[in-house]
């Protein structure tokens, strides 16, 4: 991702200001406005907060047609995620085009050319308030610097399956004490999610809703099994998984449909495995509480880290075709 804070984003506006120089000279008695990014004149008429807030929403891609974001469906296939940053020049042109609808004369155009940078800056600084305002929450203090605005598009059945997913972005992979501000988190359709952040992330976490805490088991070639967790006895810390130890999970056979756990037999299997690891108290107590500690599963977490090595192909082609063009398409 490119750091847009250091990028000069106004080449087109500079050209327009230079072209409008003679008009500005005549209006201001030859006091030409220097065509630099540092020139920030006051707006002739301050824009209402409602207009600035609307431009801030537009800067977060609200109201932008989806086909402008993903012009070809192959760019976002099923079960995929695409990370991106929003180019500052593109945002500048977006805001400039939006305010141009209210111009009715060449004089309006000249005045707006001199103030467009201030309007863009005001809109970007207000992006930090958009999400809170739309959710009816108190707005955080307006940031002094915004950007670059980054984000991702996720197209997956998980978006529909877990509509309360939590998204967190961090500027460092290992340090999770500081989060990047979340500017936008919306479902664009049943299976497409968009997230926008203020800043460049090095790590993004996607977490299932915390209320999805549940019992769970894992399949293997023999059936199903469960890991074991320590209870604070022996050399096993409470709640910590016991390495390389598991117990079989029994299933009932007298049901109309498969997949029903035989709780009593599974509890016996777990107790036997815990005794073998010296992980129970001296009385070998194993009640519903100990059973729950072994069976509970927390919400799933998927992390994306920048700079992490690409995993190897799990199923490489043993005999790659030396001439792909020879195959029928």
C-alpha positions as a printed Julia matrix, in Angstrom:
329×3 Matrix{Float64}:
   0.0     0.0     0.0
   1.18    3.52   -0.76
   1.4     6.15    1.95
  -0.85    8.88    0.58
  -0.09   11.37    3.35
   3.06   12.38    1.48
   1.5    12.31   -1.96
   0.56   15.55   -3.7
  -2.96   15.0    -4.92
  -3.85   18.19   -6.82
  -2.23   18.25  -10.27
  -5.47   18.88  -12.15
  -6.63   21.64   -9.81
  -3.26   23.38  -10.12
  -3.63   23.5   -13.87
  -7.15   24.89  -13.53
  -5.97   27.61  -11.15
  -3.22   28.69  -13.52
  -5.67   28.78  -16.4
  -8.03   30.92  -14.32
  -5.25   33.37  -13.42
  -6.38   36.25  -15.66
  -9.9    36.14  -14.23
  -8.59   36.08  -10.69
  -6.26   38.99  -11.51
  -9.14   41.07  -12.74
 -11.3    40.26   -9.72
  -8.59   40.81   -7.11
  -6.63   43.69   -8.61
  -3.78   41.61   -9.98
  -3.4    39.79   -6.64
  -2.91   36.39   -8.16
  -3.61   33.28   -6.14
  -0.48   31.15   -6.13
  -1.13   27.74   -7.65
   0.21   25.64   -4.82
  -1.27   22.95   -2.62
  -0.58   25.15    0.41
  -3.02   27.88   -0.68
  -6.11   27.42    1.49
  -8.42   30.43    1.09
 -11.53   30.78    3.16
 -14.7    29.61    1.51
 -16.75   32.55    0.13
 -19.8    30.99    1.82
 -19.07   28.29    4.44
 -20.69   25.02    3.46
 -23.38   23.69    5.82
 -22.45   20.74    8.02
 -25.02   18.64    6.2
 -23.14   19.14    2.92
 -19.74   18.35    4.47
 -21.22   15.25    6.13
 -22.67   14.11    2.81
 -19.3    14.57    1.12
 -17.66   12.61    3.95
 -20.06    9.72    3.29
 -19.25    9.89   -0.42
 -15.55    9.72    0.48
 -16.32    6.38    2.17
 -17.94    5.14   -1.07
 -21.54    5.49    0.13
 -23.71    5.89   -2.92
 -20.99    4.74   -5.32
 -22.44    2.0    -7.58
 -20.97   -1.42   -6.88
 -20.01   -1.9   -10.53
 -17.68    1.09  -10.15
 -15.91   -0.71   -7.3
 -15.84   -4.15   -8.95
 -16.31   -3.66  -12.69
 -15.84   -7.37  -13.43
 -17.21  -10.22  -11.29
 -13.97  -12.16  -11.86
 -12.17   -9.56   -9.73
 -14.14  -10.77   -6.69
 -14.94  -14.5    -7.09
 -16.88  -16.51   -4.55
 -15.14  -17.22   -1.24
 -12.48  -14.55   -1.79
 -11.2   -11.39   -0.11
  -9.58   -8.42   -1.84
  -7.59   -5.74    0.01
  -7.16   -2.24   -1.42
  -6.47    1.41   -0.71
  -8.46    4.35   -2.04
  -6.37    6.65   -4.19
  -6.37   10.21   -2.87
  -6.56   11.69   -6.37
  -9.65    9.6    -7.08
 -11.31   10.88   -3.88
 -10.38   14.43   -4.83
 -12.07   14.05   -8.23
 -15.11   12.46   -6.57
 -15.65   15.39   -4.2
 -14.87   17.92   -6.92
 -17.45   16.35   -9.2
 -20.04   16.26   -6.42
 -19.73   19.97   -5.58
 -19.66   20.99   -9.23
 -23.37   20.22   -9.54
 -24.13   23.42   -7.63
 -22.12   25.71   -9.92
 -24.15   27.92  -12.22
 -21.63   30.39  -13.66
 -17.97   30.84  -14.51
 -17.57   33.04  -11.42
 -18.84   30.19   -9.23
 -16.38   27.87  -10.93
 -13.43   30.19  -10.31
 -14.35   30.63   -6.65
 -14.74   26.88   -6.2
 -11.36   26.21   -7.81
  -9.75   28.32   -5.14
 -11.5    26.51   -2.3
 -11.78   22.9    -3.49
  -8.78   21.77   -1.44
 -10.35   23.07    1.77
 -13.63   21.32    0.94
 -11.86   18.01    0.3
  -9.9    18.3     3.55
 -13.05   19.09    5.53
 -14.83   16.09    4.03
 -11.94   13.71    4.76
 -11.6    14.88    8.34
 -15.31   14.21    8.87
 -15.02   10.58    7.7
 -14.12    9.57   11.25
 -17.6    10.65   12.41
 -19.7     9.01    9.69
 -20.05    5.52   11.21
 -20.87    6.78   14.7
 -23.43    9.23   13.35
 -25.16    6.57   11.23
 -25.31    4.22   14.24
 -26.65    6.93   16.54
 -23.51    6.85   18.69
 -21.49    9.78   20.08
 -18.93   10.96   17.54
 -15.27   10.6    18.36
 -13.01   13.63   18.25
 -12.28   14.64   14.67
  -8.85   13.46   13.58
  -6.13   15.91   12.6
  -4.87   13.68    9.78
  -6.8    11.15    7.73
  -5.45    8.45    5.51
  -4.58    6.61    3.64
  -8.06    5.07    3.56
  -7.67    1.31    3.11
 -10.04   -1.63    3.28
 -11.21   -4.91    1.88
 -14.13   -6.55    0.08
 -15.14  -10.02    1.29
 -17.39  -12.26   -0.78
 -18.25  -15.37    1.2
 -21.12  -17.4     2.61
 -19.66  -16.49    6.03
 -21.04  -12.96    5.56
 -24.59  -14.35    5.5
 -23.89  -17.04    8.09
 -22.38  -14.69   10.68
 -23.85  -11.21   10.12
 -22.32   -9.96   13.38
 -18.7   -10.59   12.44
 -16.19   -8.3    14.15
 -13.35   -6.71   12.16
 -10.15   -5.32   13.67
  -7.13   -3.83   11.89
  -3.73   -3.13   13.44
  -0.75   -1.06   12.25
   1.63   -3.8    13.5
   1.41   -7.59   13.24
   2.45   -8.46   16.78
   1.09   -5.45   18.69
  -2.7    -5.63   19.08
  -2.93   -2.9    21.71
  -3.54   -0.19   19.07
  -6.29   -0.52   16.49
  -6.81    1.45   13.31
 -10.09    3.41   13.32
 -12.87    1.53   11.55
 -14.48    4.02    9.17
 -17.06    1.76    7.54
 -18.38   -1.8     7.93
 -21.39   -2.68    5.79
 -22.95   -5.61    3.99
 -23.4    -4.65    0.35
 -25.42   -7.83   -0.29
 -26.16  -11.12    1.46
 -22.62  -12.39    0.87
 -20.47   -9.26    0.28
 -18.93   -7.21    3.09
 -16.96   -3.97    2.8
 -14.66   -2.57    5.5
 -12.7     0.69    5.43
  -9.94    1.77    7.83
  -8.12    5.01    8.56
  -4.51    4.04    7.99
  -2.45    1.23    6.55
  -2.96   -2.11    8.33
  -0.3    -4.76    8.78
  -2.78   -7.21   10.28
  -6.55   -7.65    9.87
  -8.56  -10.0    12.12
 -11.99  -11.35   11.2
 -13.76  -12.8    14.25
 -17.01  -14.71   14.46
 -19.61  -13.07   16.71
 -18.63  -13.59   20.36
 -22.1   -14.97   21.1
 -21.2   -17.95   18.86
 -19.45  -19.66   21.81
 -20.59  -23.29   21.55
 -19.75  -26.96   22.01
 -17.77  -28.44   19.15
 -15.96  -31.56   17.96
 -13.54  -32.36   15.15
 -13.7   -35.13   12.55
 -10.94  -37.64   11.72
 -10.67  -40.92    9.82
 -12.17  -42.92   12.71
 -15.06  -40.58   13.53
 -14.94  -37.56   15.81
 -12.7   -36.42   18.64
 -12.16  -33.59   21.12
  -8.95  -32.01   22.39
  -8.27  -32.01   26.11
  -7.77  -28.92   28.26
  -6.06  -28.7    31.62
  -8.07  -28.08   34.79
  -5.22  -26.88   36.99
  -4.17  -30.31   38.23
  -0.93  -32.14   37.58
   1.33  -30.12   35.31
  -1.54  -28.78   33.2
  -2.58  -25.14   33.4
  -6.33  -24.49   33.55
  -7.93  -23.87   30.16
  -4.74  -24.6    28.21
  -4.89  -27.34   25.58
  -2.91  -30.48   26.4
  -0.58  -31.05   23.45
  -1.15  -34.04   21.16
  -3.84  -35.58   23.36
  -7.42  -36.18   22.3
 -10.42  -38.33   23.23
 -12.95  -40.02   20.94
 -16.46  -38.6    20.79
 -19.18  -41.26   20.68
 -22.26  -40.84   18.5
 -25.68  -42.34   19.09
 -26.87  -45.05   16.72
 -30.55  -45.17   17.7
 -31.59  -41.89   16.12
 -33.44  -41.18   12.88
 -30.67  -38.84   11.75
 -26.91  -39.13   12.28
 -24.83  -36.6    14.14
 -26.31  -36.91   17.67
 -23.63  -37.08   20.39
 -23.79  -39.85   22.97
 -23.13  -37.56   25.92
 -22.66  -40.2    28.63
 -20.2   -42.3    26.6
 -18.32  -39.2    25.42
 -18.03  -38.0    29.04
 -16.62  -41.4    30.01
 -14.07  -41.23   27.18
 -13.0   -37.73   28.19
 -12.69  -38.72   31.85
 -10.54  -41.75   30.99
  -8.25  -39.63   28.82
  -7.91  -36.99   31.56
  -7.05  -39.64   34.16
  -4.37  -41.02   31.85
  -2.82  -37.54   31.73
  -3.08  -37.08   35.52
  -5.22  -34.02   34.75
  -8.01  -34.54   37.32
  -8.11  -33.91   41.06
  -7.21  -36.76   43.48
 -10.9   -37.8    43.65
 -11.03  -37.94   39.82
 -14.0   -35.58   39.78
 -15.57  -35.21   36.33
 -18.94  -33.46   36.41
 -20.82  -31.39   33.86
 -18.45  -28.48   34.61
 -15.34  -30.46   33.64
 -17.21  -31.83   30.62
 -18.05  -28.29   29.45
 -14.42  -27.16   29.73
 -13.4   -29.94   27.33
 -16.21  -29.45   24.82
 -16.56  -25.66   24.58
 -15.25  -23.93   21.45
 -14.69  -20.21   21.15
 -15.52  -18.03   18.16
 -13.33  -18.62   15.12
 -10.64  -16.1    14.21
  -8.99  -15.56   10.83
  -5.99  -13.24   10.59
  -4.42  -11.71    7.48
  -0.85  -10.49    7.93
   1.15   -8.37    5.52
   4.6    -9.77    4.84
   3.69  -13.34    5.84
   5.15  -16.01    3.52
   2.8   -17.53    0.97
   1.85  -21.1     1.97
   2.93  -23.84   -0.45
   0.48  -25.29   -2.92
  -1.2   -28.19   -1.08
  -1.8   -30.07   -4.32
   0.86  -29.11   -6.88
   0.46  -30.39  -10.4
   2.95  -33.3   -10.72
   3.0   -33.05  -14.48
   2.41  -29.44  -15.56
   1.42  -28.95  -19.15
   4.38  -27.47  -21.03
   2.05  -25.95  -23.59
  -1.16  -24.69  -22.0
  -2.3   -23.29  -25.33
  -2.56  -26.79  -26.79
  -5.55  -27.62  -24.6
  -9.06  -26.72  -25.74
 -10.45  -23.73  -23.86
